[in-house]
Structures are given as C-alpha cells and as structure tokens.
Coordinates of C-alpha atoms in Angstrom, one line a residue:
M1 CA -39.6 58.7 -60.6
K2 CA -41.2 59.5 -57.3
K3 CA -39.4 56.6 -55.6
T4 CA -36.1 57.9 -56.9
I5 CA -36.8 61.4 -55.5
V6 CA -37.8 59.9 -52.1
A7 CA -34.7 57.7 -52.1
L8 CA -32.5 60.7 -52.8
A9 CA -34.2 62.6 -50.0
V10 CA -33.6 59.8 -47.5
A11 CA -30.0 59.3 -48.6
A12 CA -29.4 63.1 -48.2
A13 CA -30.3 62.7 -44.5
F14 CA -27.2 60.6 -44.1
T15 CA -23.7 62.0 -44.2
T16 CA -21.8 58.8 -44.6
P17 CA -20.2 58.0 -48.0
A18 CA -22.2 54.7 -48.1
F19 CA -25.2 56.7 -49.3
A20 CA -23.4 58.7 -51.9
D21 CA -24.7 56.4 -54.7
T22 CA -28.5 56.1 -54.5
K23 CA -29.3 54.5 -57.9
N24 CA -29.6 51.1 -56.2
V25 CA -31.6 52.3 -53.2
D26 CA -35.3 51.7 -53.1
V27 CA -37.8 53.2 -50.6
Y28 CA -41.0 51.3 -50.1
G29 CA -43.8 50.7 -47.6
K30 CA -47.4 50.0 -47.0
A31 CA -50.1 52.0 -45.2
F32 CA -52.7 49.5 -43.9
L33 CA -55.4 50.9 -41.6
T34 CA -58.7 49.4 -40.6
F35 CA -61.9 50.4 -38.8
D36 CA -63.9 47.6 -37.2
Q37 CA -66.4 46.7 -34.5
K38 CA -65.5 43.8 -32.2
G39 CA -68.4 42.0 -30.5
S40 CA -68.6 39.1 -28.1
N41 CA -71.2 36.8 -26.7
A42 CA -69.5 36.6 -23.4
A43 CA -71.4 38.0 -20.4
N44 CA -70.7 41.6 -19.3
T45 CA -68.7 42.3 -22.5
A46 CA -69.2 45.5 -24.4
S47 CA -68.6 45.8 -28.1
Q48 CA -65.6 47.9 -29.2
M49 CA -65.1 50.3 -32.1
R50 CA -61.4 50.4 -33.2
V51 CA -59.0 52.0 -35.6
N52 CA -56.0 49.7 -36.1
T53 CA -52.6 50.3 -37.8
N54 CA -52.0 46.6 -38.5
A55 CA -48.7 46.0 -40.4
S56 CA -48.2 49.5 -41.8
R57 CA -44.5 49.6 -42.6
F58 CA -41.7 51.7 -44.0
G59 CA -38.5 50.3 -45.5
V60 CA -35.3 51.0 -47.4
K61 CA -33.5 48.3 -49.5
G62 CA -30.8 48.1 -52.1
S63 CA -28.0 46.3 -53.7
E64 CA -24.5 46.7 -55.1
E65 CA -22.9 44.7 -57.9
L66 CA -19.6 43.2 -56.7
G67 CA -18.5 41.5 -59.9
D68 CA -18.1 37.8 -60.7
G69 CA -21.8 37.4 -60.5
L70 CA -22.0 38.5 -56.8
K71 CA -24.3 41.1 -55.4
A72 CA -24.4 42.7 -51.9
L73 CA -27.9 43.2 -50.5
F74 CA -29.4 45.2 -47.6
Q75 CA -32.9 45.8 -46.2
Y76 CA -34.1 47.7 -43.2
E77 CA -37.9 47.7 -42.5
A78 CA -39.8 49.0 -39.6
Q79 CA -43.4 48.6 -38.5
I80 CA -45.1 52.0 -38.3
D81 CA -47.7 53.2 -35.8
A82 CA -50.1 55.0 -38.1
D83 CA -52.9 55.5 -35.6
G84 CA -51.1 56.8 -32.5
S85 CA -51.3 53.7 -30.4
A86 CA -47.6 53.0 -29.9
T87 CA -46.1 53.7 -26.5
G88 CA -45.1 57.3 -26.3
G89 CA -46.4 58.0 -29.8
K90 CA -43.0 57.6 -31.2
G91 CA -44.2 56.4 -34.6
F92 CA -43.1 52.8 -34.3
A93 CA -45.4 49.9 -33.5
D94 CA -43.8 46.4 -33.1
G95 CA -40.3 47.6 -34.1
T96 CA -38.1 45.9 -36.6
R97 CA -39.5 43.8 -39.5
N98 CA -37.5 41.9 -42.2
S99 CA -34.1 43.5 -42.0
G100 CA -30.5 42.4 -42.7
V101 CA -27.6 42.2 -45.0
G102 CA -26.5 39.5 -47.3
I103 CA -24.8 38.2 -50.5
E104 CA -26.5 36.9 -53.7
G105 CA -25.0 34.9 -56.5
S106 CA -25.5 31.8 -58.7
F107 CA -25.5 29.8 -55.5
G108 CA -28.6 31.5 -54.2
K109 CA -28.9 34.1 -51.4
V110 CA -27.7 34.4 -47.8
M111 CA -29.0 36.9 -45.3
L112 CA -28.1 37.7 -41.7
G113 CA -30.5 39.6 -39.4
I114 CA -34.2 39.3 -38.6
W115 CA -36.6 37.7 -41.0
D116 CA -39.9 35.8 -41.4
T117 CA -39.4 32.1 -41.0
P118 CA -39.7 29.8 -44.0
F119 CA -42.5 28.1 -42.0
K120 CA -44.5 31.3 -41.8
V121 CA -43.8 32.4 -45.4
A122 CA -45.1 29.1 -46.8
H123 CA -48.6 30.2 -45.9
N124 CA -48.4 33.7 -47.3
K125 CA -49.7 32.8 -50.8
I126 CA -53.2 32.0 -49.4
E127 CA -53.4 34.7 -46.7
L128 CA -56.2 37.2 -47.3
F129 CA -55.2 39.9 -44.8
D130 CA -51.4 40.2 -44.8
N131 CA -51.1 38.1 -41.6
T132 CA -52.6 41.0 -39.7
T133 CA -56.0 42.5 -38.9
S134 CA -58.8 41.0 -36.9
W135 CA -59.8 38.8 -39.8
T136 CA -56.5 37.0 -40.6
S137 CA -56.4 33.2 -40.4
T138 CA -53.1 33.4 -38.6
A139 CA -55.2 34.2 -35.5
V140 CA -56.1 30.5 -35.7
I141 CA -53.5 28.5 -37.7
G142 CA -49.8 28.3 -36.9
R143 CA -50.7 28.0 -33.2
S144 CA -50.9 25.2 -30.6
A145 CA -50.7 24.9 -26.8
G146 CA -50.2 28.6 -26.4
K147 CA -47.2 28.8 -28.9
N148 CA -47.2 30.8 -32.1
Y149 CA -45.3 29.7 -35.2
N150 CA -46.4 32.7 -37.4
T151 CA -43.2 34.4 -36.4
R152 CA -40.3 36.6 -37.5
Q153 CA -37.0 35.4 -36.1
A154 CA -34.2 37.5 -34.7
N155 CA -30.5 36.6 -34.8
M156 CA -30.9 34.4 -37.8
I157 CA -29.0 33.3 -40.9
Q158 CA -31.2 32.3 -43.8
Y159 CA -30.4 30.7 -47.2
W160 CA -32.6 30.7 -50.3
S161 CA -31.6 28.4 -53.2
P162 CA -31.8 29.5 -56.8
V163 CA -35.2 28.9 -58.4
M164 CA -35.0 26.0 -60.8
S165 CA -38.1 25.1 -62.9
G166 CA -40.3 26.7 -60.2
L167 CA -38.6 24.9 -57.3
Q168 CA -36.9 26.7 -54.4
A169 CA -35.7 25.7 -51.0
S170 CA -35.1 27.9 -47.9
F171 CA -33.3 27.2 -44.6
M172 CA -33.1 29.4 -41.5
Y173 CA -31.1 28.8 -38.4
S174 CA -31.2 30.9 -35.2
P175 CA -28.7 30.0 -32.4
D176 CA -29.5 30.2 -28.7
E177 CA -27.4 33.2 -27.9
A178 CA -28.1 33.1 -24.2
K179 CA -27.3 29.4 -23.8
T180 CA -25.6 28.7 -20.5
T181 CA -26.6 25.1 -19.8
A182 CA -27.4 21.9 -21.7
Q183 CA -30.8 23.4 -22.5
D184 CA -30.6 24.6 -26.2
K185 CA -33.3 27.0 -27.4
S186 CA -32.0 27.3 -30.9
F187 CA -34.2 26.5 -33.9
L188 CA -34.3 25.5 -37.5
S189 CA -37.0 26.4 -40.0
M190 CA -37.1 25.2 -43.6
A191 CA -39.4 25.0 -46.7
A192 CA -39.5 23.5 -50.1
T193 CA -41.7 25.4 -52.6
F194 CA -43.0 25.0 -56.1
D195 CA -44.4 28.1 -57.7
Q196 CA -45.1 28.2 -61.4
D197 CA -47.9 29.2 -63.7
D198 CA -51.2 28.4 -61.8
I199 CA -49.9 26.1 -59.2
Y200 CA -48.3 26.8 -55.8
A201 CA -47.3 24.1 -53.3
S202 CA -45.1 24.3 -50.2
V203 CA -44.0 21.9 -47.4
A204 CA -42.4 23.6 -44.4
Y205 CA -40.9 22.2 -41.2
E206 CA -39.7 23.9 -38.0
T207 CA -38.1 22.6 -34.9
R208 CA -37.4 24.7 -31.7
G209 CA -35.5 23.7 -28.7
D210 CA -38.1 23.6 -25.9
A211 CA -37.9 26.7 -23.6
T212 CA -38.5 24.6 -20.5
F213 CA -37.4 21.0 -20.9
V214 CA -33.8 20.1 -21.6
T215 CA -33.2 17.9 -24.7
K216 CA -36.8 18.3 -25.8
S217 CA -37.9 20.1 -29.0
D218 CA -41.2 21.5 -30.2
T219 CA -41.9 20.8 -33.9
A220 CA -44.3 22.0 -36.6
L221 CA -45.0 20.6 -40.1
R222 CA -47.3 22.2 -42.7
A223 CA -48.3 21.7 -46.3
V224 CA -49.9 24.5 -48.4
A225 CA -51.4 24.4 -51.9
K226 CA -53.0 26.9 -54.2
Y227 CA -54.5 26.5 -57.7
S228 CA -55.6 29.4 -59.9
L229 CA -58.0 29.1 -62.9
A230 CA -58.5 32.3 -64.7
D231 CA -60.1 34.7 -62.2
F232 CA -60.8 32.0 -59.6
W233 CA -58.4 30.5 -57.1
V234 CA -58.6 28.0 -54.2
G235 CA -56.1 27.1 -51.6
A236 CA -55.7 24.8 -48.6
M237 CA -53.3 24.2 -45.7
V238 CA -52.9 21.4 -43.1
E239 CA -50.4 21.4 -40.3
S240 CA -49.4 19.4 -37.2
I241 CA -47.7 21.1 -34.2
K242 CA -46.2 19.2 -31.3
T243 CA -45.6 20.9 -28.0
N244 CA -43.9 19.5 -24.9
N245 CA -45.9 19.8 -21.7
S246 CA -43.3 18.0 -19.6
A247 CA -40.3 15.8 -20.0
A248 CA -42.7 12.8 -20.8
V249 CA -45.9 14.4 -22.1
S250 CA -46.5 16.3 -25.4
V251 CA -49.6 17.7 -27.0
T252 CA -50.1 17.6 -30.8
G253 CA -52.5 20.0 -32.4
S254 CA -53.9 19.6 -36.0
N255 CA -54.9 22.8 -37.8
M256 CA -56.3 23.4 -41.2
E257 CA -57.6 26.1 -43.6
F258 CA -59.7 26.2 -46.8
V259 CA -59.6 29.5 -48.7
G260 CA -60.6 30.9 -52.1
G261 CA -61.3 34.0 -54.1
Y262 CA -62.8 35.3 -57.3
K263 CA -61.9 38.5 -59.2
M264 CA -64.4 40.5 -61.3
G265 CA -62.5 43.3 -62.9
A266 CA -61.6 45.7 -60.0
H267 CA -63.8 43.7 -57.6
T268 CA -62.7 40.7 -55.5
I269 CA -64.5 38.4 -53.1
A270 CA -62.8 35.9 -50.9
A271 CA -63.5 33.6 -48.0
S272 CA -61.4 31.6 -45.5
Y273 CA -62.4 28.9 -43.0
A274 CA -59.8 27.9 -40.5
S275 CA -59.9 25.3 -37.7
A276 CA -57.3 24.7 -34.9
G277 CA -56.6 22.7 -31.8
K278 CA -57.8 19.2 -32.6
A279 CA -55.3 18.0 -30.1
S280 CA -54.2 14.6 -28.7
T281 CA -52.0 14.1 -25.7
K282 CA -49.1 11.7 -26.0
T283 CA -47.4 10.1 -23.0
T284 CA -44.8 7.4 -22.9
A285 CA -47.5 4.9 -22.1
A286 CA -50.4 5.7 -24.4
L287 CA -52.0 8.0 -26.9
V288 CA -55.2 9.5 -25.4
A289 CA -57.6 11.5 -27.5
A290 CA -58.7 14.9 -26.1
D291 CA -62.2 16.1 -26.1
G292 CA -62.5 15.4 -29.8
K293 CA -63.6 18.8 -31.0
N294 CA -61.6 21.8 -32.3
D295 CA -60.6 24.5 -29.8
V296 CA -61.0 27.3 -32.4
T297 CA -62.9 27.8 -35.7
Q298 CA -63.0 30.9 -37.8
L299 CA -64.9 32.0 -40.9
A300 CA -63.7 35.2 -42.6
L301 CA -65.3 37.0 -45.6
K302 CA -63.8 39.7 -47.7
Y303 CA -64.9 42.1 -50.4
G304 CA -62.3 44.3 -52.0
Y305 CA -62.2 47.0 -54.6
N306 CA -58.9 47.8 -56.3
F307 CA -58.6 51.4 -57.4
S308 CA -55.2 50.5 -58.8
K309 CA -52.5 47.8 -58.3
R310 CA -51.3 49.7 -55.2
T311 CA -54.6 50.9 -53.6
E312 CA -57.4 48.7 -52.2
L313 CA -60.5 49.5 -50.3
F314 CA -62.1 46.5 -48.6
A315 CA -64.9 45.3 -46.2
A316 CA -64.6 42.2 -44.1
Y317 CA -66.4 40.1 -41.5
A318 CA -65.1 37.3 -39.2
S319 CA -66.7 35.0 -36.7
N320 CA -64.2 33.3 -34.3
K321 CA -65.5 30.6 -32.0
T322 CA -63.4 29.2 -29.1
N323 CA -64.5 26.0 -27.4
G324 CA -63.5 25.3 -23.8
G325 CA -64.6 23.6 -20.7
T326 CA -64.9 19.8 -20.5
L327 CA -67.1 17.1 -22.1
A328 CA -69.4 17.3 -19.1
V329 CA -69.5 21.1 -19.0
P330 CA -68.6 22.5 -22.4
T331 CA -68.2 26.3 -22.9
S332 CA -67.8 28.5 -26.0
T333 CA -67.0 32.1 -26.8
T334 CA -67.7 33.7 -30.1
L335 CA -66.0 36.9 -31.2
T336 CA -67.2 38.8 -34.3
Y337 CA -65.4 41.5 -36.3
L338 CA -67.1 43.7 -38.8
G339 CA -65.4 46.5 -40.7
G340 CA -63.0 47.4 -43.4
G341 CA -59.9 49.2 -44.3
I342 CA -57.7 50.9 -46.9
V343 CA -54.3 49.5 -48.1
H344 CA -51.9 51.5 -50.1
S345 CA -48.5 50.2 -51.1
F346 CA -45.7 52.4 -52.3

C-alpha cells in the first residue's frame, strides 16, 4: 500500500500522459550507510573515521502489457548521496545505475541502456556486502593489471534467455561509439547460470577491445558456485583475467574467493577470503612466472542482525594486504577496516 502511495506521488510530479496509469509503476530503493575506522601499517599514515553512503539508491520501474505475450519494461535507478559527500551536495553519488527500456516475451528479455555486466552479476550470489563498502570482496576479485571487471556498462544492449529448468543465459554487447580508427574498444560479456533449489553455478566470460593496442583484446573468465544446506551455505569463485601490456606482451592474473555463512534465527555470521594477482607474463617467446606470490589477499568477517526482511544491522571487519616490491626487496601494506552499518530496502 505504501509503495502504491509513493508511486502515485512520484507520478503526480510528471505532467506527461505516460504517467497517467500508475498501477504498473513501482518505486524502490535501498538506504545503505556505514561507519568504520580505516587503519594502515604504512609509515606516517593516520587512521580515519568515516561515514559512507555506499550503494544507496532510488529507482522507479514498471511494465505495460502489449498483448500477444509481450510486455514493455522500463527502469531508471540512481545512486544517492546519503551522507553529503557528493560534489555540490546535489544528492547524487556515482550517477546512473541499472537503467533502460526493453521488451519481454516468450523469447526472453531485451534491454537497452546501462546495466551490470553478466560477468559482474555472476558473482552477486556469493557477495556479502552488495559489491560496495570497505569490506567487499570486489575490492580484490574482478581486477587485474589495474583494470576492473566489476562494472556497469553504458551504451549496451543485453539479452536474457527464458529460465528453463533453472538454466539461463545472458549476453551483453556495447559498441565503441567513439571509434574512428581500426582500434575497436567495443566489448562482449556473457554468462550461463544454473540456479535451482540449493545449488547455484555460473560461468561468465568477457572480452574488451584493448584501449591502447589495435587488434588486441583483454579477456576475463570466471566460474562461481554456491551450495546451501539448511541454514548454512558455502561458495567459491575462480577467475583468470588477461590484460595486454603491449602488442606482444600480456599479463594474466588468477583470482579466487572462498565464502560462507550461517543463519541462526535473526542472526547471521559470514566470512570471505579473497586472493588476487597471482600473475604470469606471457610474451611471444616464453611464459615467465612472476614473483610467485599474490599481490592482494583479504579476509572479511560479518555479523548481521535482521530486524525484518528489509532491515539489517551489521558489524564487519576486513584485513587487506597488498604485496609489492621485488623478490630481493619485498614490501607489503595492510589496511584494516572495522565498523558496521544499517541497510534498509524499500
């Protein structure tokens, strides 16, 4: 009832006839704020106390029956600055989230706009912190050689197949709209997923035209699995990301994560261990192992209390260690994050 009232209020703010019928319009969002202390073992570095807005969001979505089994879809979602940190205090943080318009039918669903890539979404089932906050594993996994594959892609067209016996495929293509030479920066992301009863499994692949080297592509492949048994669940992810350093040299990073949780009534406990950067450098002449140790490892712990299905209070801790230097003179930096937050979905 409350959602209907809010939807009517939002619709009333628009004078166009498109909002005259509000029964298929849904207003939704999430308030997700955290308070933490960031510490570091680096010399001359002070600890910081922070309030973060994370992925607080506000959205409007809806549909219209078109007949013959077809349905028109729309969604507009914005990330909200809920702690006053956005430039100018205008209320918006990182701008547009999953937004677009599309058609759904027996063939599946097609959307045009900006949306999370299938590669990113494949990991969501085992993510403890909504891909945001200082404790998320996406600070470690989905990254290699300075490139981030935990992305939302603009200027995209995406297709989701119908779900058949728990199986579904998704494909996203984004063209290089600024292409003026033979260098093509378009990309393709895809995933095949099985999600039924207590088992989840997904394999995702993404290829991006390299931003620097003509005819070269950066690629990423990941596999994700989750198994639930009553109130206990475990999950894992492995991935390989290849990045071109030059026309003849590429770096391949191997990342992984182990995660699990246990629910005791309204209480939940969970932990994640992620490791990234076990890289090798490939040239046209040889395959040469790098230093043989991971660049980054992170352990994250979480305790949550669910007041309801929509409201959670949680505490969390993470230790993130980055290795650097050389074999002869190794270095390492450890960041720690201790705090908690409140999440309310509406």
